[in-house]
Short mmCIF file of C-alpha atoms and ligand atoms in Angstrom, two decimals:
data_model
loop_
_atom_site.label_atom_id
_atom_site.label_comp_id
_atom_site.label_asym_id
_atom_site.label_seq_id
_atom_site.Cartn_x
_atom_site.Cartn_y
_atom_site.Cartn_z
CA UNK A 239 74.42 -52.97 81.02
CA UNK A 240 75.82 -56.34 80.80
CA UNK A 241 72.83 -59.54 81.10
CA UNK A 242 74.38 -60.44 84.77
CA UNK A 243 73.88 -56.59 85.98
CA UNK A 244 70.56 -56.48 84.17
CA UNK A 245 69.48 -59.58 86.18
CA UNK A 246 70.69 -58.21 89.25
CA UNK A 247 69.00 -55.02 88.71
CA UNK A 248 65.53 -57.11 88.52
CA UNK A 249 66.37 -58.83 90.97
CA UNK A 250 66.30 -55.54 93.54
CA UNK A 251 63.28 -53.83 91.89
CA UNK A 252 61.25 -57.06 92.25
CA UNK A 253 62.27 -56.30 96.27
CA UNK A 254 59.83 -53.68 95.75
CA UNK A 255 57.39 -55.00 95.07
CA UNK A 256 54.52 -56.69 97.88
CA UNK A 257 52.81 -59.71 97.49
CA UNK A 258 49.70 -61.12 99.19
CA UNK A 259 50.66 -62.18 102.48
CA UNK A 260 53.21 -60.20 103.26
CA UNK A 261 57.05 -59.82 102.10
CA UNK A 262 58.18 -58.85 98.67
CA UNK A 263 58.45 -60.89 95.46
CA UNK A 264 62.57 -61.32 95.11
CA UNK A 265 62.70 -62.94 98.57
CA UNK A 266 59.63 -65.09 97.53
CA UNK A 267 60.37 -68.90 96.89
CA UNK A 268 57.79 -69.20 93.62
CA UNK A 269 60.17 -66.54 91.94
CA UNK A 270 61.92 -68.43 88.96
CA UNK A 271 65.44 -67.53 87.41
CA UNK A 272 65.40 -64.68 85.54
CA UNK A 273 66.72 -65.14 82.05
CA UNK A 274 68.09 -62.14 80.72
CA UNK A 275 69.02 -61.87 76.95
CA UNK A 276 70.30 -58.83 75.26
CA UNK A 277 66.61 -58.62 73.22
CA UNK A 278 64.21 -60.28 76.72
CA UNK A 279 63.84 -60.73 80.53
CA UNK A 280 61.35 -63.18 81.20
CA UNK A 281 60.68 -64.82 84.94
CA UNK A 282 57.63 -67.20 86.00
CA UNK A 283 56.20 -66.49 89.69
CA UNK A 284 54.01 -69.59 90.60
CA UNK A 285 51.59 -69.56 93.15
CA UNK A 286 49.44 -71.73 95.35
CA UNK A 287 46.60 -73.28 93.07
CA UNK A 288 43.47 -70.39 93.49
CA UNK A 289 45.95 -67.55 94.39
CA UNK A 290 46.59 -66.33 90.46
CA UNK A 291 43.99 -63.61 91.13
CA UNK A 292 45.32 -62.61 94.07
CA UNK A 293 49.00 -62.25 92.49
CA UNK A 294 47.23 -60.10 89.66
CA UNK A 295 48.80 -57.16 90.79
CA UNK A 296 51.99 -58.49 92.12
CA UNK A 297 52.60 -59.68 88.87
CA UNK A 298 51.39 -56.17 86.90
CA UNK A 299 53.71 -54.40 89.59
CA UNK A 300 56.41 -57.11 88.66
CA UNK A 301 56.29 -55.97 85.01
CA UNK A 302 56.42 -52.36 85.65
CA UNK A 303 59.37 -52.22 88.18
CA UNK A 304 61.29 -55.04 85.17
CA UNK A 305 60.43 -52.38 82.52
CA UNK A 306 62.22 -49.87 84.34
CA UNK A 307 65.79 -51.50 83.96
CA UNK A 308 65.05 -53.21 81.26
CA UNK A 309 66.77 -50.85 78.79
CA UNK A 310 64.30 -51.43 76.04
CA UNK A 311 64.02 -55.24 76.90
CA UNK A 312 60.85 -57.09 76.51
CA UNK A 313 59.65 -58.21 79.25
CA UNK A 314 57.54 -61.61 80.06
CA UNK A 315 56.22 -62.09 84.00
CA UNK A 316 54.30 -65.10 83.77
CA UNK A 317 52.20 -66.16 86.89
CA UNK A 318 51.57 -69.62 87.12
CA UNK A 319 49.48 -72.25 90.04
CA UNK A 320 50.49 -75.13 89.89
CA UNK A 321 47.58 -77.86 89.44
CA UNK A 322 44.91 -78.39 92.25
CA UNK A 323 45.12 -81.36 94.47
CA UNK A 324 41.84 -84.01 93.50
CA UNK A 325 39.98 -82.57 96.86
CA UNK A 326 40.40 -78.67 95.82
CA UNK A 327 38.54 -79.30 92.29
CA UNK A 328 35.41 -77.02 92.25
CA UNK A 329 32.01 -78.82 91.36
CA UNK A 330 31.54 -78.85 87.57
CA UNK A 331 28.57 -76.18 87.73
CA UNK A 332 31.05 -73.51 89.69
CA UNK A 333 34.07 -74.69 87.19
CA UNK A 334 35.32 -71.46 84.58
CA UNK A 335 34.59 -72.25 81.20
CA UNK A 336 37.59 -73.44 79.15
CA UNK A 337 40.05 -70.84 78.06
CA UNK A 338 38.44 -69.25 74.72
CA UNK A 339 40.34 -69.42 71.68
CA UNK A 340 40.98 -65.82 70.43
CA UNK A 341 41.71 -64.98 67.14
CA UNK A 342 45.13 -63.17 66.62
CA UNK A 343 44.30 -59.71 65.06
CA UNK A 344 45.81 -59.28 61.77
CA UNK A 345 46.00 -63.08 60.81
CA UNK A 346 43.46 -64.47 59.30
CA UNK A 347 44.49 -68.69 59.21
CA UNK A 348 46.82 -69.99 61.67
CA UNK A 349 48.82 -73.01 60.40
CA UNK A 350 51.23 -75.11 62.44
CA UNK A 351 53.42 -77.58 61.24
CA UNK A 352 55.16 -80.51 63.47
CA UNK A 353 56.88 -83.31 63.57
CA UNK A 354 57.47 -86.30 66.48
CA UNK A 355 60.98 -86.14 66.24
CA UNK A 356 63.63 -83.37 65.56
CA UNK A 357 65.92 -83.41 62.73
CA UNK A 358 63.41 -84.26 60.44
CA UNK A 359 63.33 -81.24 58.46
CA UNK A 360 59.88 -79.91 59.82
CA UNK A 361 61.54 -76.14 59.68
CA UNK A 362 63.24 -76.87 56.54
CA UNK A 363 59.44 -77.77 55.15
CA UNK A 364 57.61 -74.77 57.31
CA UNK A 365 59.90 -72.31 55.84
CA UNK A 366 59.55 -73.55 52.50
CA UNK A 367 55.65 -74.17 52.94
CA UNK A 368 55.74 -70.48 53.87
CA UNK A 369 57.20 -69.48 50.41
CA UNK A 370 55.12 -71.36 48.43
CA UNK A 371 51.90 -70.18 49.78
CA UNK A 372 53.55 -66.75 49.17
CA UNK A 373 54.34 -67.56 46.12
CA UNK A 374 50.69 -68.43 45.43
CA UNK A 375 49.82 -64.52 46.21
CA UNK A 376 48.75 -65.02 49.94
CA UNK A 377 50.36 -62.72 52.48
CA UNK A 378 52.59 -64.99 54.67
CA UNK A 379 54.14 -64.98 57.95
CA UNK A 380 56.44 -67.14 60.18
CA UNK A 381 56.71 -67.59 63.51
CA UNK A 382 59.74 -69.86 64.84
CA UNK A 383 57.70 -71.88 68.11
CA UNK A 384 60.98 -74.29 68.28
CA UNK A 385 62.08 -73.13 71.35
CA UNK A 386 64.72 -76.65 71.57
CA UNK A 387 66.10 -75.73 67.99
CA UNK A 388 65.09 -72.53 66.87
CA UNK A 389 66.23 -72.58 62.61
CA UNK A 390 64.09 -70.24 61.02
CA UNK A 391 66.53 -67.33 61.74
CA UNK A 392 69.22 -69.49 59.89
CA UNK A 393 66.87 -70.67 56.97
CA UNK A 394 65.67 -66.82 56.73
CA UNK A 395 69.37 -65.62 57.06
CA UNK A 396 67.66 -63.30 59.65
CA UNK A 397 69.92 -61.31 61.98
CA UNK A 398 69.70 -59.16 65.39
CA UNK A 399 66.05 -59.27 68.14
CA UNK A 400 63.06 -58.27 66.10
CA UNK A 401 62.87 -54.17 66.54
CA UNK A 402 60.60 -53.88 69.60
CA UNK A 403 58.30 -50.02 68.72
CA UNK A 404 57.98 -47.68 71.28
CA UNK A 405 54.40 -49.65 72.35
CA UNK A 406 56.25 -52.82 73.14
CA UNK A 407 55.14 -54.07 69.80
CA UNK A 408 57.47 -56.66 67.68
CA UNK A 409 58.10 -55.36 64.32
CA UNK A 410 58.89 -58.65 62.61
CA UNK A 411 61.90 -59.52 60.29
CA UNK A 412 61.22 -59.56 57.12
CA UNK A 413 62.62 -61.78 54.03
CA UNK A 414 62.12 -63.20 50.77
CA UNK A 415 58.68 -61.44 51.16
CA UNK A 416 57.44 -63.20 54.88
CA UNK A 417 57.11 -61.45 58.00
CA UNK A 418 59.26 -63.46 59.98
CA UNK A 419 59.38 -63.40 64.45
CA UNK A 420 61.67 -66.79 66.33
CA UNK A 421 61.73 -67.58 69.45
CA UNK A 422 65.53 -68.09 69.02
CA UNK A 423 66.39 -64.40 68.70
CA UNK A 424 65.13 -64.43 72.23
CA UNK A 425 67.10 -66.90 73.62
CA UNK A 426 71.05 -67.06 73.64
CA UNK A 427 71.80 -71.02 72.82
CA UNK A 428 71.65 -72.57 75.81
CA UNK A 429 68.82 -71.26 77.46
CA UNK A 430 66.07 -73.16 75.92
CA UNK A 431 66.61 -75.51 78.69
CA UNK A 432 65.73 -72.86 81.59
CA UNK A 433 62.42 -71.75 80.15
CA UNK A 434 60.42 -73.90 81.96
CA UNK A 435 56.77 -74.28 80.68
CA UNK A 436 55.04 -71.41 81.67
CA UNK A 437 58.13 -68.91 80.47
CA UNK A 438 58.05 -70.47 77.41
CA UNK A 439 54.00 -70.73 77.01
CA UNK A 440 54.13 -67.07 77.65
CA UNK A 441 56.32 -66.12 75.29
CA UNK A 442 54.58 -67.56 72.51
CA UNK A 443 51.75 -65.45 73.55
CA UNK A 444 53.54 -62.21 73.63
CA UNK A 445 55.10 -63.64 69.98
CA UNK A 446 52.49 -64.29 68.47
CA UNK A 447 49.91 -61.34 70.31
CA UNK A 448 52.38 -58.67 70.30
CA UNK A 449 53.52 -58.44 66.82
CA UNK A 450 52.87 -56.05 64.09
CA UNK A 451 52.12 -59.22 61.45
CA UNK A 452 50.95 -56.05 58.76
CA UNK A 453 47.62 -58.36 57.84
CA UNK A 454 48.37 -61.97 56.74
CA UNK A 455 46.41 -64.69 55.33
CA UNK A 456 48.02 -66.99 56.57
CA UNK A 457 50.76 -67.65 59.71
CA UNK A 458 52.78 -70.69 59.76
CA UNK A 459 54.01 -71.57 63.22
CA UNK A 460 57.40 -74.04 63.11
CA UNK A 461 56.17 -75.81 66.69
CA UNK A 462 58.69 -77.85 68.93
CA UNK A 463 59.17 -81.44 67.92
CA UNK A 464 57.01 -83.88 70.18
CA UNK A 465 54.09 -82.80 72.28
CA UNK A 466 55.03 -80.19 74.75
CA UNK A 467 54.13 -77.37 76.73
CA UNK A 468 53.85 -75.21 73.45
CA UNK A 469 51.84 -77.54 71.29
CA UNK A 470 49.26 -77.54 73.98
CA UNK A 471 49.39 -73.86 74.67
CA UNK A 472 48.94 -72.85 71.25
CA UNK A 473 46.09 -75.00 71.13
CA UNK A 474 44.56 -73.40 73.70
CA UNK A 475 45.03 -70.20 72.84
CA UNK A 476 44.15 -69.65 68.95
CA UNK A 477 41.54 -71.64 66.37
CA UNK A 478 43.77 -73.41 64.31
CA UNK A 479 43.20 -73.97 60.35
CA UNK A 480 45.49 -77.20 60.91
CA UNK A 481 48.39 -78.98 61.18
CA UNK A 482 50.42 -80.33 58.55
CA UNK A 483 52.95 -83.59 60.14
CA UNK A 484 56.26 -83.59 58.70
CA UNK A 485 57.85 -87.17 58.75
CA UNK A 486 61.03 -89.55 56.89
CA UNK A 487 59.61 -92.44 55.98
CA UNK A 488 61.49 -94.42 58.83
CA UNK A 489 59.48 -96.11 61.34
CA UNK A 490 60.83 -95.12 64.19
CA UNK A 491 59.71 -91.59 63.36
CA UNK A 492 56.42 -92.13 61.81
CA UNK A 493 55.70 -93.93 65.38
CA UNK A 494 56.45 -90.94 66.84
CA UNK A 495 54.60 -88.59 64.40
CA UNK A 496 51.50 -90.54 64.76
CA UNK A 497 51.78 -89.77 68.23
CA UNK A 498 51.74 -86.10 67.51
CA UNK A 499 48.96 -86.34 64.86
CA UNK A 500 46.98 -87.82 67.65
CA UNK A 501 47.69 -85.54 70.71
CA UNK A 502 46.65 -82.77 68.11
CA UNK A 503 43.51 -84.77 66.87
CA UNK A 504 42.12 -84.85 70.31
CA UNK A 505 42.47 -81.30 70.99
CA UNK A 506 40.48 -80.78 67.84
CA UNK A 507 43.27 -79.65 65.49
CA UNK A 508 42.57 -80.39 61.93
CA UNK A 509 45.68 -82.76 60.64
CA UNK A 510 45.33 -81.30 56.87
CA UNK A 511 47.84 -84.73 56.21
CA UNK A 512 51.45 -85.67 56.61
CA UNK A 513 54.18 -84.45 54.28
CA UNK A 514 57.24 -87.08 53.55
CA UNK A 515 60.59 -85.61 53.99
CA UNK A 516 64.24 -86.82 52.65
CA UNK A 517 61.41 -89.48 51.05
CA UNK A 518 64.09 -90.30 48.14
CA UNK A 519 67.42 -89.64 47.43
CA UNK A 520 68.65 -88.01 44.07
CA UNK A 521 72.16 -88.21 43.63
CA UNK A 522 73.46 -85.21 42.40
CA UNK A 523 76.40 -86.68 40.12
CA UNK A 524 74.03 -88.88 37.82
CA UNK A 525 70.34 -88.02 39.02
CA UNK A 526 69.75 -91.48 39.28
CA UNK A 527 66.84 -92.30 42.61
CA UNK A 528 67.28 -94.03 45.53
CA UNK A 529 65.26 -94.91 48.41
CA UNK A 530 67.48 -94.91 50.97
CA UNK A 531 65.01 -95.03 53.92
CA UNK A 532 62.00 -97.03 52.68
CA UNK A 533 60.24 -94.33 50.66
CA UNK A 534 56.59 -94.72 51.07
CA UNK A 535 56.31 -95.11 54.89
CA UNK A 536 54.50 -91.81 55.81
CA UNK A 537 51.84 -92.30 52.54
CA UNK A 538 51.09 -95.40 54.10
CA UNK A 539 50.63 -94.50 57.41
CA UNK A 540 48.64 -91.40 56.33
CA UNK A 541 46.32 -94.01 54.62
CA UNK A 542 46.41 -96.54 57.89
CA UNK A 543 45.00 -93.04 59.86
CA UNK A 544 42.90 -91.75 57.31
CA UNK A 545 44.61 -88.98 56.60
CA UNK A 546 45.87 -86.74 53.77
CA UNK A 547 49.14 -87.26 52.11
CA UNK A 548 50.33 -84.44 50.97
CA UNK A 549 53.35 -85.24 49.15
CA UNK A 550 56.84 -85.90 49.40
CA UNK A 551 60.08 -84.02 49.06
CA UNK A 552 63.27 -85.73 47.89
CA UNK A 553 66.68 -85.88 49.96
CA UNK A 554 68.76 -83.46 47.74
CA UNK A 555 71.97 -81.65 48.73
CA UNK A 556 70.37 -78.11 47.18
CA UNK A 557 67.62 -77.99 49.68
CA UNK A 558 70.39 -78.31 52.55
CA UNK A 559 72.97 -75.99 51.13
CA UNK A 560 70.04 -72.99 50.79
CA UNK A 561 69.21 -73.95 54.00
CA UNK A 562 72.22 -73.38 55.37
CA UNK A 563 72.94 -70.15 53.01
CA UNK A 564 69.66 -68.55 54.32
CA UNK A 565 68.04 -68.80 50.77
CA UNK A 566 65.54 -71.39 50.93
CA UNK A 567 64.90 -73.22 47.93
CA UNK A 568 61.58 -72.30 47.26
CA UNK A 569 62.81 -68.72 47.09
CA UNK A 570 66.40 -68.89 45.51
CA UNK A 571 65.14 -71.91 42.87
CA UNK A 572 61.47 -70.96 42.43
CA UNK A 573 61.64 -72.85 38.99
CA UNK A 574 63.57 -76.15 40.17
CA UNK A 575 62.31 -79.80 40.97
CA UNK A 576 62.33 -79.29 45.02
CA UNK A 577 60.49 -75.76 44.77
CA UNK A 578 57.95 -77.72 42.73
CA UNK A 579 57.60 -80.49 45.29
CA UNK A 580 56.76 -77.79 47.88
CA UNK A 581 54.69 -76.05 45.68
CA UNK A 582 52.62 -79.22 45.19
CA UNK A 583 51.73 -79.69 48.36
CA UNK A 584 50.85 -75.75 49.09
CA UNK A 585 48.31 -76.10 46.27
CA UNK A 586 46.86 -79.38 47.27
CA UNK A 587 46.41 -77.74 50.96
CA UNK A 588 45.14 -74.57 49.20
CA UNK A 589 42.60 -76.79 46.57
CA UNK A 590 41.65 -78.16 50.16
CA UNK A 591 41.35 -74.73 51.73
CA UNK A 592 40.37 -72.24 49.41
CA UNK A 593 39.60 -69.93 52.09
CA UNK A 594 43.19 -69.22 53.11
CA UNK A 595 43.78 -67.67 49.42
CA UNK A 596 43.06 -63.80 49.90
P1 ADP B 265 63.76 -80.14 62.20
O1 ADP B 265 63.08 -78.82 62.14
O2 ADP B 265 62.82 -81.28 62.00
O3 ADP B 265 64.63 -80.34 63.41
P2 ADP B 265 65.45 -79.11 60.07
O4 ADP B 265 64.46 -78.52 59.14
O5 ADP B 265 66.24 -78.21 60.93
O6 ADP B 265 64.75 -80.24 60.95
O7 ADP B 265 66.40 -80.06 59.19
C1 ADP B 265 67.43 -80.83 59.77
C2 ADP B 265 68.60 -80.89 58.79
O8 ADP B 265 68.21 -81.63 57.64
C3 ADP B 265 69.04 -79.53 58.28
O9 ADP B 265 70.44 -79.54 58.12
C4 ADP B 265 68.36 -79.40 56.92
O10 ADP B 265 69.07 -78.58 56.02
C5 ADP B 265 68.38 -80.85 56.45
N1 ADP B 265 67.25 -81.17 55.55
C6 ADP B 265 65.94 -81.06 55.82
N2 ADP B 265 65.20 -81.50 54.78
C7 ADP B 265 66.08 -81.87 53.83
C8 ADP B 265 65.95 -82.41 52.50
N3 ADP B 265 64.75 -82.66 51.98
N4 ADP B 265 67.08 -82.65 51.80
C9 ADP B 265 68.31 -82.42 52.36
N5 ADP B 265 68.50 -81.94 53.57
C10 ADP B 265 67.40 -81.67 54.32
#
């Protein structure tokens, strides 16, 4: 069936299903959209603040009556309150404890990598991280968080929705030896913009919970530039290793990575230091260096916060072009100058973090 009859078809088996106080959930005002893609349906149902448990099985009735004409879909319901009002807070003795951080089976270090701004090749460095800790002997997987520009399928030349098993696992892509699961392949192009928070929050969970990731040391997560709904999420709902801070050495976005580094730093997150991207330009005529954008800027501000620097990675058409070719560098020119630079920072993370070798 086409996305539009899908969506209609959800649309009348959601009539069938009751929710607390009488009526059934399509005619219900906290229903979202429902985004239908050929590989996902996902809709949000939000509810007064203290009503989630009683939408419990509204929401597990939800899912069952989507799976039915979902035609092999995955399927997200997320159920979301929005905040209490000041006066509803419980007392702090009554208050739940915070939401625990669970461990994802199967992966034993999480890693994210981020950026304050887009464009600044934080997916060009987390794929390329990715391959050099691979290349290092750890067992390595990917997993595209940039729901506002998802690249990894491009920089992985990965095609096609992950195959979903018969359990409603993912079975993740797989290249130039990393498991590999985006966000993108679940999203058509312009839909990013309709996943509002929760939709999006809750498909990172199912990503990142509902994958066969085969045992890996280590799991590098591309997150959203900025400091959004996923950043937070994630934080909440795994122990991080760290976060590595990609940055040009450009004020403008260092101001905005240190804003990153801190929003991170106060949830806890380790920063394990800032990389420098398009740091230096090598022209590829004569070889001859040039600093086109003030090389130096993001060891400097690592030093002003304290922080690592873990290196920095030249402007050069060749990491662009195997970008672009879905052959990352580190993978198509293991033995060049910009698979070394990435390979100098895996190590110095890895002399850091011994534990993440196997
Ligand atoms: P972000 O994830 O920060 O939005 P991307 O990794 O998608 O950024 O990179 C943005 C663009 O810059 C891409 O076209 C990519 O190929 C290019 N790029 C990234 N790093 C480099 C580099 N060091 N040298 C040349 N081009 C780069």
């Amino acid at each position: 069936m086409a996305n539009e009859t899908v969506s209609a078809a959800v649309k009348s088996a959601l009539a069938g299903v009751e929710i607390p106080g009488g009526g059934n959930l399509a005619d219900y005002g906290g229903l979202s959209d429902i985004i239908v893609t050929s590989g996902a349906i996902a809709f949000a149902i939000s509810v007064a603040p203290g009503m989630e448990a009683a939408f419990g099985p509204a929401r597990t009735a939800a899912q069952a009556a989507t799976e039915q004409v979902a035609e092999g879909r995955k399927v997200m319901v997320s159920l979301t309150a929005d905040r209490a009002p000041p006066s509803a807070a419980k007392p702090a003795a009554t208050r739940p404890p915070p939401v625990q951080r669970e461990p994802v089976k199967g992966i034993r270090h999480i890693l994210a990598v981020g950026s304050g701004k887009g464009g600044v090749g934080k997916s060009t460095v987390s794929v390329n991280l990715a391959l050099a800790f691979a290349a290092e002997g750890l067992k390595v997987g990917i997993l595209d968080a940039d729901l506002y520009g998802p690249s990894i399928p491009r920089l992985l030349g990965l095609e096609g929705q992950p195959a979903v098993r018969e359990d409603g696992i993912f079975s993740p892509h797989e290249a130039h030896g990393l498991k590999a699961v985006s966000i993108g392949s679940m999203l058509t192009a312009n839909q990013a913009v309709v996943w509002r928070g929760p939709m999006a929050t809750s498909a990172l969970r199912q990503l990142l919970r509902e994958t066969d990731w085969g045992g890996l040391d280590l799991l590098v997560v591309d997150l959203p530039p900025g400091t959004g709904d996923i950043q937070i999420s994630l934080v909440q709902q795994v122990p991080l290793a760290g976060a590595v801070i990609v940055s040009t050495p450009q004020d403008l976005a260092l101001i905005d990575a240190c804003k990153a580094i801190d929003m991170l730093a106060r949830t806890n997150v380790p920063i394990l230091g800032l990389v420098e991207n398009m740091s230096y330009f090598i022209a590829p005529d004569t070889g001859a260096r040039y600093d086109i954008f003030g090389h130096g800027g993001a060891k400097a501000a690592a030093a002003a916060q304290n922080l690592p620097f873990l290196g920095e990675i030249p402007l050069v058409m060749s990491i662009r072009e195997t970008s672009d070719a879905g052959k990352p560098v580190v993978a198509s020119n293991p033995g060049g100058p910009e698979a070394a630079a990435f390979r100098a920072i895996a190590a110095s993370i890895l002399a850091e973090h011994p534990d993440f070798r196997p």
